[in-house]
Amino acid sequence: MKLLHRRIALAIFATLLLVSVIPAFAQSSGSSLTGRVVDESGAALPGVTITATNTATGFNRAAVTESDGSYRFPSLPIGTYVVTAELNGFSTVKTSNVQMQVATERNLPINMKQAAISQEITVTAEAPLVATTPAIGTVVSQQELEGLPLNGRQFANLATLAPGTTLSVNADPTKPGQLTIALNGGSGRNVNFVIDGGDNTDDTIGGALQNFNLEAVQEFKIQTMQYKAEYGRSSGGVLSVVTKTGTNDFQGSLYEFARRDNFYTSKTTTEIQTGASKQPYKRDQYGGSIGGPIIKDRAHFFATYEKTKRDTSYTVATGGVFPAFDGKSFPTPFQDELGTAKASVNLSPKQFLSVRYGYQKNAEKYGAVPLYLPSSLGTTNNKYRSILGNHTWQLGSNALNEFVYQWTKFNNAITADSNDPSLVFPSGSTAGQNGNTPQTTNQEKSQFKDDISWTSSLLGSHHELKTGVNYVHEPILGGTFTAGTSGIFTLLNDDFNSPVSEISIFGGNFSNTTPIDEYSVYLQDDWSATPRLTANVGMRYDLWTGFDLDQRTNPAYQDFAAAADSHKFDYLPWITPFANGKSAKGKNDKNNFAPRLGLTYDLSGTGRRLIRGGIGRYYDFPYTNATILFPAAAVQSNYGVIYNFVDATG
């Protein structure tokens, strides 16, 4: 009941926040265009009609300049635009080649001249030299995605173009062949992944959840420091991605990237050490895409599919424990399928809707190391599905609402290739059932996100405000782990005929479910204090529920509580909190207030020399694999050792 009251209170607080302020600008997946219109003397021109038109899709939006001559387009779909300024008595100004990039703000000032007759002036926009916000980040454009060499064609790997980033291996078995982006010395698990404005973070192990093929990605941005209050659940960085949509022209592609063993003449290290012959290698990555108009200038579609097949092998090297297997190679095939379909429609001059479906399925051998026999391998199977809808609604000349709904589902299973008893030797050589199989991971979640943005002039200065709420409901978050049920036999010597020093057999069912609810609310203000000084002020609050696990039935907790009550271990400071039945229930973290402050000062007034700085507090989502998975399993399951025998002499 208390949790329900807290949720109601938070909902009321969010509602009051939304209705107590003037209508805000979303740019988590889109792009923001701002500027100021002046006449020849530099005086502000209010009432100018500004129209931004996407040259590829015909998408257009209009705004009217305010009393200080300022205008703003929040959350424009990324692409190339023509920006037109019109006012009676002045020459019409058209600015072409205005490049709008993902999760990026762009400033476009416009100068208008008085004209007795109708005139039109066309200018070409130059790319901005430096960013005008305190956030530190790098945009990877479609040209770079298409032109830069990329081993394996995983688009996120190009995030290493940003300073402070490196590629890291994702050691978790649920992510075969997928590298992670590590920022500023982190592991890569503390990066928030946003695809088309929707959450794409793995809540079990952290890092990215679903992958999208390179053909599906239009561009992305990696933010490494000083990101605004609209971005949360990350202490490392934010990677924002926009997938492709169709244009007014029908376009498509077909491709095949092939590798064969005759391209490689050298042996692997294991093949050299064991004297094995060079093994065949075959890798194919092929696919295609198609996109175009459904209704010209109004509705478009884009779809792509890719499959990767890799035929490889590994060579066994047990050092003589299993001489019949040493030096022989065994297949380790890999397959990965990626599919994306997206449709977008301009519902009206003020409303835009896009819907995207994503799919991924892969399979790979697990545990293929030289010390393991083929019977000790497992098979990893992953399946991802996601549906996302994004609706933007221009509420007036200076306000916009953006709503995102997303449903995602992830199912993982790592099955054993053999149910024979597991034999473990001192050298690490292993035969029989893999010690980490079978296991499963399951996630299903729905996300509801709404942002509202607006501009305002308060106390003689310009303010660009934005507020929003985000709710993620994750009723399925857990998995199973039932390894060792066939028995684990530890041998005394590296010999198949060696005596056995220990026998362990596991039984029961290891399963856990830790449903999570995430609530977030934020408010931020980009305040133009002077024409050269901009302050970015924001506050964010996050509440994640589901970590208040009651562990009174956990055998480990019962032992600790009994030890604490006996007072025999009072010299151990970590035991005493368990006395008198305390610490039986975990607590949800309720004080995640995250203030943000950023400052940008234009030294010359031209946007070419900036001083940027800021300070902020950032909270990372406590992914469940490291926080609550095993305690939840101890409470909810009966898995454990059902037989154990130890004889040091064998």
XYZ file of C-alpha atoms in Angstrom:
650
model
C 0.000 0.000 0.000
C 2.870 2.364 0.822
C 4.379 1.713 -2.611
C 1.020 2.489 -4.229
C 0.829 5.762 -2.313
C 4.327 6.695 -3.434
C 3.414 5.994 -7.065
C 0.265 8.089 -6.795
C 2.220 10.927 -5.186
C 4.822 10.822 -7.935
C 2.143 10.811 -10.638
C 0.436 13.819 -9.022
C 3.781 15.617 -8.769
C 4.523 14.964 -12.441
C 1.059 16.128 -13.483
C 1.323 19.318 -11.463
C 4.734 19.978 -12.945
C 3.386 19.615 -16.469
C 0.336 21.807 -15.997
C 2.012 24.448 -13.836
C 4.451 25.495 -16.529
C 3.871 26.886 -19.953
C 3.766 24.310 -22.684
C 8.795 22.198 -23.953
C 11.276 20.870 -26.783
C 12.177 17.241 -27.314
C 15.393 16.293 -29.000
C 16.356 12.900 -27.589
C 16.005 11.441 -31.094
C 15.390 14.503 -33.245
C 17.195 17.786 -33.738
C 16.551 21.311 -32.493
C 16.845 24.397 -34.719
C 16.981 27.854 -33.148
C 17.869 31.314 -34.362
C 17.152 35.026 -34.341
C 15.917 37.180 -37.220
C 17.168 40.795 -37.480
C 17.016 43.609 -40.047
C 19.940 45.457 -41.622
C 20.483 47.563 -38.501
C 20.553 44.498 -36.226
C 17.124 45.176 -34.716
C 14.927 42.195 -33.887
C 12.115 41.327 -36.304
C 9.038 39.830 -34.609
C 6.219 38.212 -36.594
C 8.466 36.640 -39.261
C 7.121 33.317 -40.576
C 9.883 30.701 -40.573
C 9.305 27.466 -42.499
C 11.652 24.453 -42.326
C 11.228 21.899 -45.147
C 13.048 18.558 -45.376
C 14.313 18.309 -48.963
C 14.154 14.499 -49.039
C 10.720 13.834 -47.539
C 8.793 17.095 -47.932
C 8.229 17.236 -44.159
C 7.741 20.874 -43.110
C 7.000 22.892 -40.009
C 6.326 26.614 -39.505
C 7.007 28.976 -36.600
C 6.679 32.720 -35.984
C 9.440 34.811 -34.433
C 8.802 36.302 -31.006
C 9.243 39.886 -29.791
C 13.020 39.460 -29.597
C 13.159 37.973 -33.139
C 13.874 34.461 -31.886
C 12.401 31.245 -33.299
C 12.769 27.560 -32.481
C 11.924 24.196 -34.051
C 12.112 21.386 -31.484
C 12.563 17.747 -32.430
C 12.823 18.070 -36.206
C 13.435 14.721 -37.900
C 17.111 14.652 -38.828
C 18.083 15.427 -42.414
C 18.779 18.344 -44.764
C 16.409 21.319 -44.719
C 15.576 24.530 -46.554
C 14.666 27.273 -44.075
C 12.527 30.125 -45.439
C 11.908 33.488 -43.693
C 8.983 35.664 -44.882
C 7.662 39.076 -43.753
C 5.726 41.746 -45.671
C 7.985 44.594 -46.737
C 11.126 42.450 -46.598
C 12.881 40.201 -49.109
C 12.174 36.504 -48.587
C 15.308 34.674 -47.398
C 15.831 30.991 -48.226
C 18.699 29.139 -46.518
C 19.498 25.804 -48.147
C 21.606 22.823 -47.032
C 20.774 23.203 -43.333
C 22.033 19.940 -41.825
C 20.101 18.738 -38.761
C 21.765 16.000 -36.703
C 20.548 13.614 -34.018
C 20.248 14.910 -30.419
C 21.903 18.162 -31.478
C 20.942 21.816 -31.300
C 21.751 24.097 -34.212
C 21.629 27.886 -34.329
C 20.759 29.596 -37.634
C 20.644 33.433 -37.528
C 18.812 35.153 -40.392
C 19.299 38.710 -41.732
C 16.464 40.295 -43.740
C 16.477 43.400 -45.938
C 13.619 45.789 -46.640
C 12.316 45.597 -50.204
C 9.752 47.704 -52.066
C 8.918 44.818 -54.366
C 8.825 41.085 -53.818
C 12.353 39.644 -53.798
C 13.904 36.337 -52.831
C 17.427 35.830 -51.518
C 18.909 32.319 -51.417
C 21.912 31.506 -49.255
C 23.699 28.231 -48.445
C 24.213 27.337 -44.811
C 27.661 26.427 -43.588
C 28.191 23.583 -41.150
C 28.581 24.910 -37.600
C 32.227 24.834 -36.515
C 31.632 24.059 -32.843
C 28.748 22.995 -30.663
C 27.069 25.791 -28.715
C 25.972 23.698 -25.716
C 28.044 22.488 -22.737
C 27.416 18.806 -23.558
C 30.475 16.979 -24.905
C 29.612 14.628 -27.742
C 30.284 13.447 -31.285
C 27.828 12.855 -34.133
C 28.533 9.989 -36.544
C 26.799 10.901 -39.799
C 25.352 8.692 -42.511
C 28.324 9.530 -44.750
C 30.720 8.244 -42.088
C 28.623 5.129 -41.489
C 28.747 4.344 -45.202
C 32.342 5.367 -45.881
C 34.454 4.339 -42.901
C 35.839 0.789 -42.668
C 34.000 -1.178 -39.980
C 35.004 -4.725 -39.091
C 31.839 -6.736 -38.508
C 29.551 -3.795 -39.457
C 28.431 -3.061 -35.883
C 27.494 0.603 -36.152
C 28.021 1.458 -32.464
C 31.719 0.625 -32.802
C 32.140 3.948 -34.633
C 31.375 5.653 -31.312
C 35.112 5.321 -30.673
C 35.467 8.383 -32.906
C 34.465 10.379 -29.816
C 37.246 11.396 -27.403
C 37.408 9.310 -24.225
C 35.860 6.172 -25.745
C 37.258 2.687 -26.353
C 35.924 -0.676 -27.507
C 35.484 -3.284 -24.793
C 34.603 -6.978 -24.901
C 31.186 -7.877 -23.532
C 32.046 -10.973 -21.535
C 28.446 -11.920 -20.783
C 27.388 -15.075 -22.668
C 24.059 -13.526 -23.696
C 25.875 -11.144 -26.064
C 27.857 -13.320 -28.505
C 30.241 -11.343 -30.694
C 28.943 -7.955 -29.515
C 31.461 -5.343 -28.402
C 30.620 -2.517 -25.995
C 31.482 1.176 -25.909
C 33.449 2.064 -22.781
C 33.549 5.755 -21.807
C 36.011 7.615 -19.630
C 37.488 4.481 -18.074
C 34.155 2.688 -17.556
C 33.220 -0.869 -18.513
C 30.558 -0.028 -21.107
C 27.755 -1.286 -18.882
C 26.939 2.225 -17.653
C 26.024 3.700 -21.065
C 22.392 4.569 -21.814
C 21.303 3.459 -25.301
C 18.393 5.366 -26.889
C 16.983 4.215 -30.273
C 14.427 6.543 -31.923
C 13.739 8.026 -28.483
C 13.113 4.602 -26.853
C 15.103 2.805 -24.167
C 17.440 0.104 -25.528
C 19.381 -0.808 -22.386
C 19.791 -4.353 -21.080
C 18.406 -4.329 -17.532
C 20.037 -7.651 -16.626
C 23.690 -7.000 -17.467
C 23.786 -3.356 -18.602
C 24.921 -2.026 -21.974
C 23.039 -2.320 -25.248
C 20.065 -4.648 -25.624
C 19.010 -5.110 -29.271
C 21.366 -4.521 -32.195
C 20.391 -2.865 -35.501
C 22.187 -3.450 -38.754
C 24.245 -0.713 -40.360
C 21.774 -0.227 -43.240
C 19.015 0.650 -40.754
C 20.906 3.463 -39.003
C 20.766 7.011 -40.345
C 23.121 8.530 -37.777
C 23.872 8.528 -34.070
C 25.460 10.668 -31.395
C 27.564 9.669 -28.406
C 27.510 12.103 -25.482
C 30.333 11.572 -23.002
C 29.962 14.468 -20.533
C 27.598 17.204 -19.350
C 24.429 15.871 -20.980
C 21.211 17.569 -19.951
C 18.561 16.549 -17.419
C 16.431 14.886 -20.122
C 19.032 12.079 -20.223
C 19.110 9.756 -17.237
C 19.972 6.261 -15.925
C 23.607 6.631 -16.949
C 26.828 7.607 -15.221
C 28.951 6.910 -18.291
C 27.357 8.436 -21.369
C 24.412 8.423 -23.765
C 24.292 6.935 -27.271
C 21.305 8.287 -29.246
C 20.407 6.583 -32.534
C 17.938 7.445 -35.290
C 16.957 4.727 -37.753
C 16.301 5.461 -41.415
C 12.992 6.418 -42.926
C 12.009 6.511 -46.585
C 12.186 9.552 -48.850
C 10.311 10.779 -51.920
C 12.614 8.670 -54.091
C 12.536 4.886 -54.239
C 15.930 3.596 -53.160
C 17.305 0.180 -52.324
C 20.484 -1.798 -51.826
C 21.842 -5.327 -51.991
C 25.175 -6.340 -50.522
C 27.381 -9.282 -49.646
C 30.577 -9.216 -47.603
C 32.465 -12.489 -47.906
C 35.573 -13.859 -46.216
C 37.213 -17.173 -47.043
C 40.075 -19.150 -45.554
C 42.198 -18.669 -48.682
C 42.397 -14.956 -47.785
C 44.257 -15.921 -44.597
C 47.501 -17.890 -44.701
C 48.499 -17.940 -41.035
C 47.385 -20.430 -38.389
C 45.753 -19.570 -35.095
C 47.857 -19.733 -31.928
C 46.128 -22.951 -30.844
C 46.703 -24.562 -34.244
C 50.392 -23.688 -34.012
C 50.732 -24.974 -30.436
C 48.954 -28.271 -31.147
C 50.430 -28.833 -34.583
C 46.957 -28.925 -36.123
C 46.456 -28.091 -39.763
C 44.921 -24.753 -40.751
C 41.145 -25.026 -40.460
C 38.615 -23.756 -43.028
C 37.064 -20.335 -42.456
C 33.943 -18.967 -44.087
C 31.983 -15.833 -43.245
C 29.111 -14.273 -45.182
C 27.252 -11.092 -44.277
C 24.531 -10.230 -46.740
C 21.294 -8.298 -46.910
C 19.374 -5.531 -48.543
C 17.115 -2.542 -48.008
C 14.286 -0.728 -49.753
C 12.533 2.544 -49.039
C 10.402 5.152 -50.715
C 7.165 7.115 -50.657
C 3.738 5.765 -49.785
C 2.276 9.210 -50.479
C 4.752 11.786 -51.768
C 5.663 14.498 -49.255
C 3.452 12.844 -46.644
C 4.026 9.146 -45.922
C 7.153 7.009 -46.390
C 8.525 3.557 -45.561
C 11.894 1.854 -45.125
C 12.780 -1.808 -44.521
C 16.039 -3.724 -44.257
C 17.220 -7.281 -43.530
C 20.676 -8.693 -42.858
C 22.063 -12.132 -42.064
C 25.530 -13.104 -40.915
C 26.768 -16.701 -41.173
C 30.167 -17.740 -39.907
C 31.570 -21.255 -40.276
C 34.517 -21.587 -37.908
C 36.015 -24.220 -35.638
C 38.082 -24.543 -32.494
C 40.979 -26.886 -31.798
C 41.114 -29.027 -28.654
C 44.341 -28.965 -26.619
C 44.038 -30.776 -23.253
C 47.753 -31.448 -22.807
C 47.370 -35.196 -23.045
C 44.367 -35.601 -20.748
C 42.296 -36.647 -23.769
C 44.879 -37.643 -26.417
C 42.159 -38.847 -28.807
C 40.856 -35.262 -29.044
C 44.084 -33.236 -28.866
C 44.901 -31.423 -32.106
C 41.487 -32.067 -33.629
C 39.105 -29.290 -34.604
C 35.346 -29.098 -34.154
C 32.761 -26.728 -35.702
C 31.560 -23.565 -33.939
C 28.960 -22.045 -36.297
C 27.419 -18.614 -35.756
C 24.281 -17.039 -37.270
C 22.749 -13.612 -36.705
C 19.624 -12.125 -38.330
C 18.645 -8.451 -38.130
C 15.470 -6.887 -39.490
C 13.968 -3.398 -39.292
C 10.807 -1.881 -40.795
C 9.743 1.737 -40.334
C 6.842 3.848 -41.595
C 6.327 7.589 -41.078
C 3.439 9.893 -41.921
C 2.769 13.617 -41.693
C -0.707 13.371 -40.160
C -1.338 17.110 -40.459
C 0.663 20.348 -40.693
C 1.198 20.013 -36.936
C 1.381 16.247 -36.254
C 3.959 13.639 -37.265
C 3.908 9.898 -36.529
C 6.501 7.171 -37.047
C 6.287 3.457 -36.196
C 9.280 1.110 -36.162
C 9.622 -2.661 -35.714
C 12.950 -4.271 -34.889
C 13.961 -7.937 -34.860
C 17.133 -9.850 -34.030
C 17.868 -13.548 -33.678
C 21.243 -15.243 -33.265
C 22.850 -18.532 -32.252
C 26.443 -19.400 -31.348
C 28.493 -22.058 -29.591
C 29.269 -21.248 -25.964
C 32.488 -22.087 -24.088
C 34.669 -23.055 -27.061
C 38.145 -22.979 -25.478
C 40.988 -25.458 -26.194
C 40.751 -27.122 -22.753
C 37.070 -28.032 -23.278
C 35.928 -31.112 -25.146
C 32.950 -30.729 -27.546
C 30.723 -32.289 -24.888
C 31.520 -29.308 -22.605
C 30.177 -26.717 -25.018
C 26.787 -25.074 -24.956
C 24.578 -23.311 -27.506
C 23.477 -19.703 -27.065
C 20.168 -18.627 -28.614
C 18.915 -15.032 -28.442
C 15.729 -13.459 -29.762
C 14.855 -9.757 -29.581
C 11.709 -7.947 -30.702
C 10.687 -4.311 -30.333
C 7.856 -2.047 -31.483
C 8.116 1.726 -31.122
C 5.732 4.555 -31.929
C 6.749 8.219 -31.865
C 4.201 11.031 -32.164
C 5.044 14.753 -32.239
C 2.403 17.458 -32.017
C 3.100 21.140 -32.527
C 0.866 22.860 -29.958
C 1.476 26.385 -31.204
C 4.123 28.575 -32.755
C 6.452 27.961 -29.804
C 5.403 24.657 -28.184
C 5.696 20.967 -29.037
C 4.702 17.677 -27.412
C 6.465 14.384 -28.149
C 5.106 11.019 -26.998
C 6.973 7.702 -27.297
C 5.623 4.224 -26.606
C 7.844 1.160 -26.893
C 7.440 -2.562 -26.209
C 10.488 -4.824 -26.135
C 11.032 -8.505 -25.453
C 14.286 -10.430 -25.041
C 14.591 -14.192 -24.581
C 17.933 -15.905 -24.084
C 18.727 -19.585 -23.567
C 22.141 -21.205 -23.160
C 21.586 -24.942 -23.420
C 23.980 -27.793 -22.700
C 25.314 -29.793 -25.655
C 25.641 -32.844 -23.373
C 23.984 -34.064 -20.182
C 26.902 -36.334 -19.262
C 28.431 -35.809 -15.814
C 30.996 -33.004 -15.797
C 34.628 -34.077 -15.358
C 36.969 -31.326 -14.155
C 40.766 -31.766 -14.108
C 43.403 -29.661 -12.260
C 44.648 -28.161 -15.556
C 41.157 -26.883 -16.360
C 40.410 -29.551 -18.944
C 36.726 -30.409 -18.886
C 34.417 -33.029 -20.372
C 30.670 -33.476 -19.979
C 27.964 -30.915 -19.251
C 29.167 -27.309 -19.247
C 29.173 -25.907 -15.712
C 27.242 -22.770 -16.702
C 24.424 -24.511 -18.546
C 21.521 -24.600 -18.852
C 20.456 -21.014 -18.090
C 17.947 -18.487 -19.426
C 17.377 -14.730 -19.341
C 14.009 -13.088 -20.021
C 13.059 -9.420 -20.259
C 9.812 -7.798 -21.330
C 9.032 -4.139 -20.808
C 6.781 -1.316 -21.914
C 7.869 2.310 -21.946
C 5.709 5.438 -21.899
C 7.550 8.727 -22.386
C 6.164 12.214 -22.882
C 8.048 15.501 -23.298
C 6.690 18.984 -23.729
C 8.796 21.975 -24.776
C 8.267 25.691 -25.163
C 9.999 29.059 -25.323
C 9.412 32.016 -23.057
C 10.753 35.504 -22.398
C 11.055 36.146 -18.679
C 12.652 39.215 -17.087
C 13.930 40.365 -20.455
C 15.863 37.172 -21.318
C 15.107 34.203 -23.570
C 14.285 30.775 -22.091
C 13.940 27.437 -23.865
C 12.242 25.085 -21.418
C 11.544 21.400 -21.484
C 9.909 18.988 -19.064
C 9.000 15.356 -19.327
C 8.045 12.113 -17.634
C 9.201 8.569 -18.376
C 7.669 5.333 -17.097
C 9.084 1.864 -17.785
C 7.043 -1.145 -16.677
C 9.029 -4.379 -16.703
C 6.827 -7.245 -15.434
C 9.237 -9.921 -16.683
C 12.874 -9.555 -15.643
C 14.622 -12.707 -14.524
C 15.825 -16.115 -15.604
C 16.809 -19.650 -14.612
C 20.043 -21.478 -13.806
C 20.039 -25.234 -13.213
C 23.623 -26.338 -13.882
C 25.299 -29.305 -12.236
C 22.243 -31.560 -12.106
C 24.204 -34.321 -13.900
C 26.959 -34.189 -11.296
C 30.368 -32.506 -11.178
C 33.360 -34.806 -10.606
C 36.657 -33.121 -9.697
C 39.620 -35.359 -10.436
C 42.840 -35.426 -8.453
C 45.266 -35.613 -11.393
C 45.336 -34.687 -15.092
C 44.553 -38.241 -16.069
C 41.273 -39.725 -17.249
C 41.883 -42.684 -14.856
C 42.664 -40.399 -11.899
C 40.895 -40.824 -8.540
C 38.051 -38.408 -7.837
C 38.598 -35.862 -5.049
C 35.111 -34.355 -4.936
C 31.608 -35.149 -6.146
C 28.865 -32.494 -6.220
C 25.342 -32.921 -7.537
C 22.868 -30.037 -7.733
C 19.115 -30.299 -7.721
C 15.948 -28.250 -7.556
C 15.001 -25.250 -9.624
C 17.001 -22.005 -9.707
C 14.783 -19.237 -10.974
C 14.264 -15.582 -10.193
C 11.895 -12.857 -11.231
C 12.541 -9.249 -10.268
C 9.861 -7.061 -11.876
C 10.994 -3.453 -12.079
C 9.162 -0.160 -12.448
C 11.078 2.979 -13.396
C 9.713 6.493 -12.865
C 11.508 9.610 -14.062
C 10.627 13.300 -14.211
C 12.769 16.285 -15.203
C 12.702 19.998 -15.936
C 15.391 21.973 -17.748
C 15.893 25.534 -18.954
C 18.314 26.779 -21.626
C 18.581 30.369 -20.487
C 20.138 32.960 -22.794
C 21.303 35.275 -20.034
C 23.090 37.525 -22.568
C 23.633 37.258 -26.338
C 26.932 35.501 -25.547
C 26.202 33.624 -22.315
C 23.878 30.613 -22.133
C 23.125 28.679 -18.968
C 21.664 25.170 -19.062
C 19.897 24.544 -15.757
C 18.048 21.328 -14.989
C 16.803 18.924 -12.336
C 15.989 15.235 -12.739
C 14.484 12.690 -10.348
C 14.528 8.906 -10.814
C 12.770 6.226 -8.777
C 13.363 2.545 -9.515
C 11.197 0.091 -7.588
C 11.570 -3.672 -7.273
C 14.745 -3.798 -5.190
C 12.922 -4.052 -1.835
C 13.318 -7.840 -1.714
C 12.131 -9.610 1.455
C 14.863 -12.136 2.304
C 13.485 -13.688 5.484
C 13.237 -17.067 3.700
C 16.782 -16.804 2.368
C 18.912 -19.436 4.199
C 21.940 -17.144 4.059
C 19.981 -14.344 5.727
C 18.736 -16.741 8.418
C 22.316 -17.788 9.219
C 23.498 -14.182 9.437
C 20.557 -13.206 11.649
C 21.198 -16.128 14.011
C 24.886 -15.233 14.219
C 24.056 -11.606 14.968
C 21.544 -12.544 17.681
C 24.125 -14.779 19.362
C 26.476 -11.788 19.795
C 29.430 -14.120 19.244
C 30.468 -12.150 16.158
C 29.996 -8.570 17.366
C 33.586 -7.881 16.307
C 32.428 -8.240 12.684
C 30.742 -4.924 11.786
C 28.852 -6.405 8.829
C 27.114 -9.003 11.033
C 25.518 -6.698 13.620
C 22.968 -5.056 11.238
C 21.233 -8.465 10.989
C 20.358 -8.604 14.699
C 16.746 -8.637 15.903
C 15.322 -9.402 12.468
C 16.659 -6.222 10.885
C 17.913 -5.870 7.308
C 15.428 -8.514 6.182
C 14.083 -6.324 3.421
C 15.953 -4.344 0.839
C 15.177 -0.708 0.164
C 14.397 1.174 -3.008
C 16.626 4.191 -3.567
C 14.364 7.220 -3.229
C 16.771 10.174 -3.196
C 18.004 10.185 -6.799
C 17.837 13.930 -7.355
C 20.182 14.894 -10.182
C 20.812 18.646 -10.635
C 22.610 19.811 -13.773
C 24.281 23.130 -14.565
C 26.138 24.004 -17.766
C 27.550 27.276 -19.042
C 28.592 28.328 -22.540
C 30.260 31.657 -23.261
C 30.909 32.926 -26.796
C 34.185 34.855 -26.669
C 33.863 36.529 -30.077
C 30.106 36.524 -30.641
C 30.562 34.502 -33.853
C 30.203 30.996 -32.413
C 33.805 30.187 -33.344
C 35.453 30.457 -29.919
C 33.547 29.080 -26.949
C 34.271 28.418 -23.304
C 32.176 25.559 -21.918
C 31.864 24.078 -18.463
C 29.439 22.578 -16.029
C 28.709 20.339 -13.111
C 26.070 17.696 -12.529
C 25.011 14.596 -10.639
C 24.249 11.405 -12.582
C 22.696 8.116 -11.443
C 23.173 4.758 -13.120
C 20.461 2.078 -13.195
C 21.577 -0.832 -10.932
C 21.322 -3.675 -13.464
C 19.940 -6.742 -11.750
C 22.708 -9.248 -12.547
C 24.975 -7.445 -10.071
C 22.425 -6.448 -7.444
C 19.486 -8.746 -6.890
C 19.619 -11.809 -9.166
C 21.126 -14.312 -6.706
C 19.301 -13.033 -3.581
C 16.010 -13.262 -5.513
C 16.826 -16.807 -6.605
C 17.658 -17.791 -3.008
C 14.214 -16.572 -1.917
C 12.164 -17.840 -4.869
C 13.783 -21.207 -5.714
C 14.963 -24.435 -4.096
C 18.117 -24.964 -6.150
C 21.233 -26.155 -4.368
C 23.670 -28.960 -3.609
C 21.796 -32.211 -2.930
C 24.894 -34.419 -2.668
C 28.519 -33.636 -1.879
C 31.438 -35.905 -1.017
C 35.072 -34.871 -0.568
C 38.141 -37.110 -0.235
C 41.453 -35.269 -0.487
C 43.292 -38.514 -1.304
C 40.837 -39.487 -4.015
